[in-house]
Tab-separated table of N, CA and C in Angstrom:
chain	number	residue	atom	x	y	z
V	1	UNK	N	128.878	64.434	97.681
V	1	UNK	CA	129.889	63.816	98.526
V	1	UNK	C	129.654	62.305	98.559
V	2	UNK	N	129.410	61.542	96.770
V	2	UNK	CA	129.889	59.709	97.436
V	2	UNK	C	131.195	59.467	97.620
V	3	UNK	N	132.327	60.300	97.569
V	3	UNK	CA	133.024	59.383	97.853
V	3	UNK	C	134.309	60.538	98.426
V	4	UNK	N	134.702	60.360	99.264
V	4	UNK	CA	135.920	61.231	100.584
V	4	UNK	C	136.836	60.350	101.317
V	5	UNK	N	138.153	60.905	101.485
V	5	UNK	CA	139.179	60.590	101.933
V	5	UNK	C	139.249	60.816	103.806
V	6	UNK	N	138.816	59.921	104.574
V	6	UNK	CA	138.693	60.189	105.885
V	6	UNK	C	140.110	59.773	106.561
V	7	UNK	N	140.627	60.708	107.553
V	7	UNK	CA	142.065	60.083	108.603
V	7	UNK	C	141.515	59.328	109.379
V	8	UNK	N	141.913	58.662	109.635
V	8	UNK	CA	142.106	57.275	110.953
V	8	UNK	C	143.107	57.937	112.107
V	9	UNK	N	142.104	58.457	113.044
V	9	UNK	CA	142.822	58.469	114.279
V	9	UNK	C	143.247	57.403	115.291
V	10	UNK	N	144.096	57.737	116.143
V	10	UNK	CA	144.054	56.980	117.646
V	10	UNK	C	144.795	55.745	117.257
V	11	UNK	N	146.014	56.349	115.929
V	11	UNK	CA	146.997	55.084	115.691
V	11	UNK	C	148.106	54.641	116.654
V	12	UNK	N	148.387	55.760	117.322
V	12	UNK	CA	149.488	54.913	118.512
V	12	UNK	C	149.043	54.415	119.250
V	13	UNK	N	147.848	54.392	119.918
V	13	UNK	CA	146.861	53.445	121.418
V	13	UNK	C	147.298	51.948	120.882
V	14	UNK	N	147.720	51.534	121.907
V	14	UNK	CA	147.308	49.996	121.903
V	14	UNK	C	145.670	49.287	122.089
V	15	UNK	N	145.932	48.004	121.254
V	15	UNK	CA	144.340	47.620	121.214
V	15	UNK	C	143.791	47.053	122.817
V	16	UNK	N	143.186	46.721	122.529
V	16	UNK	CA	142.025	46.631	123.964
V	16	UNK	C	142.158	44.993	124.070
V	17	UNK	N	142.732	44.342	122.849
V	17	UNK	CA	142.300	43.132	123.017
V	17	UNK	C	143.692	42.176	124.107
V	18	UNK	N	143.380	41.081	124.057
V	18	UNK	CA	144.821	40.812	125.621
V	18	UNK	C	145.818	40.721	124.378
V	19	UNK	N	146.302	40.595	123.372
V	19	UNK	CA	147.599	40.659	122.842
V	19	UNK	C	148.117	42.165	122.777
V	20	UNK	N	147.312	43.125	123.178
V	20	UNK	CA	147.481	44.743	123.175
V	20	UNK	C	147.896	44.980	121.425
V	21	UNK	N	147.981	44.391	120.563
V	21	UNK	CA	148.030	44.463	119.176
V	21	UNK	C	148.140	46.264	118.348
V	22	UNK	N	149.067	46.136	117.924
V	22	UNK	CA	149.229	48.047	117.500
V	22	UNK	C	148.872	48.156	116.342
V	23	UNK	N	148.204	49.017	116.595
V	23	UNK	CA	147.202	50.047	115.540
V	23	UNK	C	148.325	50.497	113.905
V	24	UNK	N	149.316	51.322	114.694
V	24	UNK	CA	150.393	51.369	113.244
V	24	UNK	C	151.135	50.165	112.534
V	25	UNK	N	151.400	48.992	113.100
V	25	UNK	CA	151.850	47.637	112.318
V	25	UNK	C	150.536	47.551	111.719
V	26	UNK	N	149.196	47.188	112.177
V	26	UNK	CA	148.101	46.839	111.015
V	26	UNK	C	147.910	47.604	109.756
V	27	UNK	N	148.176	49.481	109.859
V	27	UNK	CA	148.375	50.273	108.956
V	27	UNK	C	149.307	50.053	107.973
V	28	UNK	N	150.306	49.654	108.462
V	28	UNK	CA	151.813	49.349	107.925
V	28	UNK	C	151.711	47.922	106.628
V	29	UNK	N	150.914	46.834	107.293
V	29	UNK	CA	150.759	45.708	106.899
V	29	UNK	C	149.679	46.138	105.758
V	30	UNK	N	148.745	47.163	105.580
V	30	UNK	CA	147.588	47.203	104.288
V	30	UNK	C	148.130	47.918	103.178
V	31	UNK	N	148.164	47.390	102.218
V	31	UNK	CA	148.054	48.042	101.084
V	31	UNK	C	147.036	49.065	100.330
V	32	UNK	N	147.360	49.999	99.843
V	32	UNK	CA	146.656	50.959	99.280
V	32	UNK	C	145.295	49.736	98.224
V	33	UNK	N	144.159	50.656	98.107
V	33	UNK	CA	143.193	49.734	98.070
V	33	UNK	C	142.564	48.411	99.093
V	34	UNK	N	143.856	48.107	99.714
V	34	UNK	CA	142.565	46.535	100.641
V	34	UNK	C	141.554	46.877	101.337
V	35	UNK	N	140.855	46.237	101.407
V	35	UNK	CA	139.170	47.049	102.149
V	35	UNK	C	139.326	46.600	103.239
V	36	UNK	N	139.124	47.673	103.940
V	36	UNK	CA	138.375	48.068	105.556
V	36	UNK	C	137.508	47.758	106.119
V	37	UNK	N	137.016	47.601	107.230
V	37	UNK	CA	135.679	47.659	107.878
V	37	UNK	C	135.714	48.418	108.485
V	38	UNK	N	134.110	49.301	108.763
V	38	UNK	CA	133.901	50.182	109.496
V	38	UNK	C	133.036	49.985	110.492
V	39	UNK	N	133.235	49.989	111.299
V	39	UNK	CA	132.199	49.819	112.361
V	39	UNK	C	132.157	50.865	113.614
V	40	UNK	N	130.534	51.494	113.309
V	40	UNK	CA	129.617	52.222	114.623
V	40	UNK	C	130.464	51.766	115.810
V	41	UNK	N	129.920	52.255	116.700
V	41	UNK	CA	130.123	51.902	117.980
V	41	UNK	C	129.130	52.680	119.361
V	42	UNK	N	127.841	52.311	118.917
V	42	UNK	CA	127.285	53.497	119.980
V	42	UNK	C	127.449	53.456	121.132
V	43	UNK	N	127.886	52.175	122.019
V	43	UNK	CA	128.590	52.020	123.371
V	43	UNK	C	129.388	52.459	124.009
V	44	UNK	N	130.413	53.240	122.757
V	44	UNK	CA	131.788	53.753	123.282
V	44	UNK	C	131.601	54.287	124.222
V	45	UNK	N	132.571	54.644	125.848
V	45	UNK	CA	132.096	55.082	126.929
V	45	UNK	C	132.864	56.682	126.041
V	46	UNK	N	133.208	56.928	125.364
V	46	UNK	CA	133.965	58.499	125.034
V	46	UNK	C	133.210	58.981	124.183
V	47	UNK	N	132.386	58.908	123.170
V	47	UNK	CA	132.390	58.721	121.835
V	47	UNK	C	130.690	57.950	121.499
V	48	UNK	N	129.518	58.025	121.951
V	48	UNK	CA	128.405	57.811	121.217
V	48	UNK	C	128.445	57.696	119.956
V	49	UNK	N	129.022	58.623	118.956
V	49	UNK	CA	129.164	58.552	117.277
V	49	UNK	C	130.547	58.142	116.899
V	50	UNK	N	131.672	57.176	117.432
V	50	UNK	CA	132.601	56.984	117.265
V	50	UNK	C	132.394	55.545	116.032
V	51	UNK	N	133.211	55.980	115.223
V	51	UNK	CA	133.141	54.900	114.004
V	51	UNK	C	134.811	54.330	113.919
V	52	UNK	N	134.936	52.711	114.371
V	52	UNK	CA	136.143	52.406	114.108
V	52	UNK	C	136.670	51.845	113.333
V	53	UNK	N	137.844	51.750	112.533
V	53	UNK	CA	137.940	51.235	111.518
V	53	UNK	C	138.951	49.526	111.605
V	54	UNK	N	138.570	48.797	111.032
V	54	UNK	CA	139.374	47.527	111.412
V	54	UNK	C	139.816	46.913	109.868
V	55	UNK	N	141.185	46.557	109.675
V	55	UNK	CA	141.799	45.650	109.043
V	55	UNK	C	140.771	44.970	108.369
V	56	UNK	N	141.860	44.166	107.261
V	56	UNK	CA	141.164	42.856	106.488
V	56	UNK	C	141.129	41.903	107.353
V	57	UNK	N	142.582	41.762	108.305
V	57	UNK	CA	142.514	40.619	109.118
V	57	UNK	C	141.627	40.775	110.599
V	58	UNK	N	140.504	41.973	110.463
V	58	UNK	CA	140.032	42.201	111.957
V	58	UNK	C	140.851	42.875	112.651
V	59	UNK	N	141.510	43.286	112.815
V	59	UNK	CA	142.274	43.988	114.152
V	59	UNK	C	142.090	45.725	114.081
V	60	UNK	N	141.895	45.824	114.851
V	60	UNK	CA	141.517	47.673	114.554
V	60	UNK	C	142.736	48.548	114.774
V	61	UNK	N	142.257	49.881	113.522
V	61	UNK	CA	143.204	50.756	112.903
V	61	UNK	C	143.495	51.931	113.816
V	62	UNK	N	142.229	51.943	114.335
V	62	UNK	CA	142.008	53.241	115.047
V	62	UNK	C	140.518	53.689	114.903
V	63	UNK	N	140.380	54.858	114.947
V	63	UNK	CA	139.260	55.711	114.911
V	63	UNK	C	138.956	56.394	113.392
V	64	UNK	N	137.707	56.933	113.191
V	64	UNK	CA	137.785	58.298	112.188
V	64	UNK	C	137.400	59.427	113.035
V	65	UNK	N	137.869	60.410	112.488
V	65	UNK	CA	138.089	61.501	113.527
V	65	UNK	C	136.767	62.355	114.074
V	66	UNK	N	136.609	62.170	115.480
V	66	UNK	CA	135.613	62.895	116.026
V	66	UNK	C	134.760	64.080	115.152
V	67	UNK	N	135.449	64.234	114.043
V	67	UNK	CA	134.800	65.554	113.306
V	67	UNK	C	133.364	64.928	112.292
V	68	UNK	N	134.258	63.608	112.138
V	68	UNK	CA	133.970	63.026	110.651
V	68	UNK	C	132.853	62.084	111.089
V	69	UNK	N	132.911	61.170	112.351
V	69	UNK	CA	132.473	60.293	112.665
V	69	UNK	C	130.824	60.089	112.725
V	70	UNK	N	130.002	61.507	113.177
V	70	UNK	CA	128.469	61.307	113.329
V	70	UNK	C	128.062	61.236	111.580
V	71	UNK	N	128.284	62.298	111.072
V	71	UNK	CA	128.172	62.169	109.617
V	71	UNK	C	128.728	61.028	109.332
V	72	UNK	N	129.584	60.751	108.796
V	72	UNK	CA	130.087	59.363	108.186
V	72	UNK	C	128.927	57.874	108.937
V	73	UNK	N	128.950	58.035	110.470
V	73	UNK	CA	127.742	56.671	110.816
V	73	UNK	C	126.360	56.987	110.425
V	74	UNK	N	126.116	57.815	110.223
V	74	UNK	CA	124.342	58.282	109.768
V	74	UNK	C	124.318	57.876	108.318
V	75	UNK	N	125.170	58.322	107.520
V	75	UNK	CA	125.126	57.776	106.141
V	75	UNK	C	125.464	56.056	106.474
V	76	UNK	N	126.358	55.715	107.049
V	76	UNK	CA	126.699	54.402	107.021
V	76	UNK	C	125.180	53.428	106.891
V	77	UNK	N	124.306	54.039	108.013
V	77	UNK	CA	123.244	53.677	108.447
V	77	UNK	C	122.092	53.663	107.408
V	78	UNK	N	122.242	54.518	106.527
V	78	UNK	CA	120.949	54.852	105.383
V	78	UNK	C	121.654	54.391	104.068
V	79	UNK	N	122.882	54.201	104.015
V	79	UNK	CA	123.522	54.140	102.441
V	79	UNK	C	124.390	52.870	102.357
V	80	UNK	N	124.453	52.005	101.206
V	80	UNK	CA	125.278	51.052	100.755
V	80	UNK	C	126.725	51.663	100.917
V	81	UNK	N	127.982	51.177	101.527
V	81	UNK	CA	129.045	52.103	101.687
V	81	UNK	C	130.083	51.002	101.571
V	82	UNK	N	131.193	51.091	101.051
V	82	UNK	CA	132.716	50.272	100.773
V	82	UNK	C	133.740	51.311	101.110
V	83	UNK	N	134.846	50.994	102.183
V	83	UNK	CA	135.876	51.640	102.335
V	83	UNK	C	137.292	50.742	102.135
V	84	UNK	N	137.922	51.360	101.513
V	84	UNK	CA	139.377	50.743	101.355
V	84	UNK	C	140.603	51.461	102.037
V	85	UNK	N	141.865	50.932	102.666
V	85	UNK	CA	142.948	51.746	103.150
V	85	UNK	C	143.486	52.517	102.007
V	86	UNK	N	143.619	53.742	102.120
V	86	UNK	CA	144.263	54.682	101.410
V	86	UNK	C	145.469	54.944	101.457
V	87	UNK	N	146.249	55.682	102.505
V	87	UNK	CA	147.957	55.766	103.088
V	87	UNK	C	148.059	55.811	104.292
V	88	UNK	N	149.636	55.786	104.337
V	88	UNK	CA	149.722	55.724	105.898
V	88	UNK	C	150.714	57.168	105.804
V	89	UNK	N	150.623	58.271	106.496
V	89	UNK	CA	151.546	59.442	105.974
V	89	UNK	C	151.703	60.075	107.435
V	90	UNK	N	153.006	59.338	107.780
V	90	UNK	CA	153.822	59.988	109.015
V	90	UNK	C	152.898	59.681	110.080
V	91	UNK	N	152.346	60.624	110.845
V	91	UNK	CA	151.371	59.501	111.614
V	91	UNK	C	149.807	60.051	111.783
V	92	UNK	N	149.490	59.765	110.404
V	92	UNK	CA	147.828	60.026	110.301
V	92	UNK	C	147.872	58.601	109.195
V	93	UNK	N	146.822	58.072	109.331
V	93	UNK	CA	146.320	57.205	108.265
V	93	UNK	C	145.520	57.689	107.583
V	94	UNK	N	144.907	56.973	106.130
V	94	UNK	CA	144.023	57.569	105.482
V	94	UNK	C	143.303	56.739	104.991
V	95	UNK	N	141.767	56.776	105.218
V	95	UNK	CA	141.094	55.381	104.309
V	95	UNK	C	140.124	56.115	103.583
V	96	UNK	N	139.603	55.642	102.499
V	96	UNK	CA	139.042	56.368	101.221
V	96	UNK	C	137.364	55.362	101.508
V	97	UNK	N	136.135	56.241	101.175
V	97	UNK	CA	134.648	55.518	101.330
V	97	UNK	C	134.225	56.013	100.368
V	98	UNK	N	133.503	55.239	99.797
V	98	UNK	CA	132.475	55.506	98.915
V	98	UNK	C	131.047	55.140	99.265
V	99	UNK	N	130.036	55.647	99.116
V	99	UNK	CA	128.636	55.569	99.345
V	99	UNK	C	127.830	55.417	98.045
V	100	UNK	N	126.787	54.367	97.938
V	100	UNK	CA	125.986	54.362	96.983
V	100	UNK	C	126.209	53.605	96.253
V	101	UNK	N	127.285	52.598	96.490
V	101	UNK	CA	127.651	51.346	95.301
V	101	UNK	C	128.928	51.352	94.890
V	102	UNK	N	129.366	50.557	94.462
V	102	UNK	CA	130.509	50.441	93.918
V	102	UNK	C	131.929	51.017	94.477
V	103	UNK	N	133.336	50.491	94.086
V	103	UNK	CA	134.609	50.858	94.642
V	103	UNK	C	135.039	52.092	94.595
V	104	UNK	N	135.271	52.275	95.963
V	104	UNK	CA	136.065	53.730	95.688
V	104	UNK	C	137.184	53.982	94.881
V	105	UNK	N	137.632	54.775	94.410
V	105	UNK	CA	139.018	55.608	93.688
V	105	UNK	C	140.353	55.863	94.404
V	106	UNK	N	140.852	55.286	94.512
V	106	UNK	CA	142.308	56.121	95.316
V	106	UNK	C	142.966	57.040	94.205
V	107	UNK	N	143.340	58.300	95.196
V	107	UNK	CA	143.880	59.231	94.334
V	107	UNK	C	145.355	58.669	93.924
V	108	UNK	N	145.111	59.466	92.700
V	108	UNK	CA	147.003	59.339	91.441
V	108	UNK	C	148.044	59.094	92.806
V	109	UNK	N	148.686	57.756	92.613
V	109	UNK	CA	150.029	58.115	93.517
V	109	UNK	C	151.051	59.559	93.561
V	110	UNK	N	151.148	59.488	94.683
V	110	UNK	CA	152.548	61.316	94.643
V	110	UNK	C	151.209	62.352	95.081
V	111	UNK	N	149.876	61.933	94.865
V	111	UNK	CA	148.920	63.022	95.244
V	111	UNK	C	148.793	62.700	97.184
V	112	UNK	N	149.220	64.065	97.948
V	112	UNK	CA	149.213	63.710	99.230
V	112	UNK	C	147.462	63.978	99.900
V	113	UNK	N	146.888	63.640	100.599
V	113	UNK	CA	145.868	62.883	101.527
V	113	UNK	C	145.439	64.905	101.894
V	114	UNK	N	144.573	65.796	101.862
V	114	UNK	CA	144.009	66.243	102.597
V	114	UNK	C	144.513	66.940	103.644
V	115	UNK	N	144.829	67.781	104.162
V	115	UNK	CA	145.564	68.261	105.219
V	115	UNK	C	144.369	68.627	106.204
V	116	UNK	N	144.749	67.867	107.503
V	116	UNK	CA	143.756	68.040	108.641
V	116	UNK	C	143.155	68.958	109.184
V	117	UNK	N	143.455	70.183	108.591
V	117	UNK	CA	143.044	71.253	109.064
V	117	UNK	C	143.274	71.908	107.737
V	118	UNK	N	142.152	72.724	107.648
V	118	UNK	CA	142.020	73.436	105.870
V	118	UNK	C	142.026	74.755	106.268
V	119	UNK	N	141.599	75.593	107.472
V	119	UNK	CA	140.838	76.587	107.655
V	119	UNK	C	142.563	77.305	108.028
V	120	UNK	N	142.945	78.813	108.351
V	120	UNK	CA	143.701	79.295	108.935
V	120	UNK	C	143.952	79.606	109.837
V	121	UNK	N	145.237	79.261	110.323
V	121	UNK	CA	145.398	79.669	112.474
V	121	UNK	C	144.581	80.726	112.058
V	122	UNK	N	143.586	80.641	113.328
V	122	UNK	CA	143.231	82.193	114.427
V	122	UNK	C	143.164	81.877	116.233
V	123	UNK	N	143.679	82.723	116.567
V	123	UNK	CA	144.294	82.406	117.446
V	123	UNK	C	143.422	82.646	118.732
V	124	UNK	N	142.432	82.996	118.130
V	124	UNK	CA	141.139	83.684	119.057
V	124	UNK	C	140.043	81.995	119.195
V	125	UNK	N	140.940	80.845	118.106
V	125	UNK	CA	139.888	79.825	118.272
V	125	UNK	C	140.697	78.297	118.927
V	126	UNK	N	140.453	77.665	119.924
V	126	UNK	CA	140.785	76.563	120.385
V	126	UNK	C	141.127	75.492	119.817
V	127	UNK	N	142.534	75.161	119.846
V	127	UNK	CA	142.539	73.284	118.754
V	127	UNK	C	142.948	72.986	119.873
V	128	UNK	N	142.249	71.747	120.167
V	128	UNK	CA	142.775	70.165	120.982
V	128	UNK	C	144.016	70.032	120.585
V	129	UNK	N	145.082	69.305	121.249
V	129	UNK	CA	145.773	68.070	120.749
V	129	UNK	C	145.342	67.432	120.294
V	130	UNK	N	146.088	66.684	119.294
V	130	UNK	CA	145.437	65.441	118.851
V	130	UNK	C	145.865	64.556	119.898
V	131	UNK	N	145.305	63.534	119.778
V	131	UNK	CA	145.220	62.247	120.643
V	131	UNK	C	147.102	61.755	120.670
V	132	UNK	N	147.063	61.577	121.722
V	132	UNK	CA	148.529	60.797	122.181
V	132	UNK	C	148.508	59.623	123.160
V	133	UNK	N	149.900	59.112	123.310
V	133	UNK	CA	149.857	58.521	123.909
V	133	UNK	C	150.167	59.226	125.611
V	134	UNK	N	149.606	57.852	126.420
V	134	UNK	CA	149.542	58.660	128.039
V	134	UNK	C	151.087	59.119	128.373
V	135	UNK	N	151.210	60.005	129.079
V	135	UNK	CA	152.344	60.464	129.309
V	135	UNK	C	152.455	59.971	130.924
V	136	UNK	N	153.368	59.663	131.438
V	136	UNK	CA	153.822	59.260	133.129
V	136	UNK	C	155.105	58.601	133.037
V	137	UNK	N	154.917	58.586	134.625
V	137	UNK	CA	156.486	57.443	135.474
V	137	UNK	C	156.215	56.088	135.382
């Protein structure tokens, strides 16, 4: 496993910073291939292993997904690693990492991203929502 296609969660939240800056225009604005940054975050008050991902120009994308995130920062931590934006597909993003040197691969255009869930409904097992935005008056 050097090199995997991770989703970028937590694209509709607005950013934290005072321009509240949105997560899907920065997605929107990268091109397939421009490189990413990834950055740990062991502070997060939600999220101890939360890894976020930020733009060329700095502004953050979102998240990688709670599944992906302790694995993906432990290697981050022990291994040389380059990530580039992959797609943006309806509303999951996708950024592509490679570990161990050198540029990652984006898959053949028309090839679609991974489907977030591989395994089959059973109905005997719990899925979250995914992350939304707050709902109120």
């Amino acid at each position: 496993m050097d090199e995997l296609t991770l989703s970028v969660v937590g694209i509709d939240f607005p950013n934290a910073d005072k321009s509240k800056s949105n997560r899907r225009m920065q997605l929107l604005l990268c091109q397939p291939g421009e490189p990413v940054d990834l950055r740990r975050e062991p502070k997060n008050p939600h999220d101890a292993n939360a890894v976020a991902v930020f733009s060329l120009r700095g502004v953050q994308m979102g998240y990688l997904s709670a599944e992906r995130a302790p694995l993906i920062g432990r290697r981050m931590q022990q291994e040389e690693h380059v990530a580039v934006f992959q797609a943006l597909t309806g509303s999951m993003g996708y950024v592509r990492i490679r570990f161990g040197g050198g540029a990652p691969t984006l898959p053949e255009p028309g090839e679609s991203p991974p489907p977030s869930r591989s395994a089959p409904y059973d109905p005997d097992v719990f899925y979250p929502d995914p992350d939304g935005p707050e709902w109120g008056a």
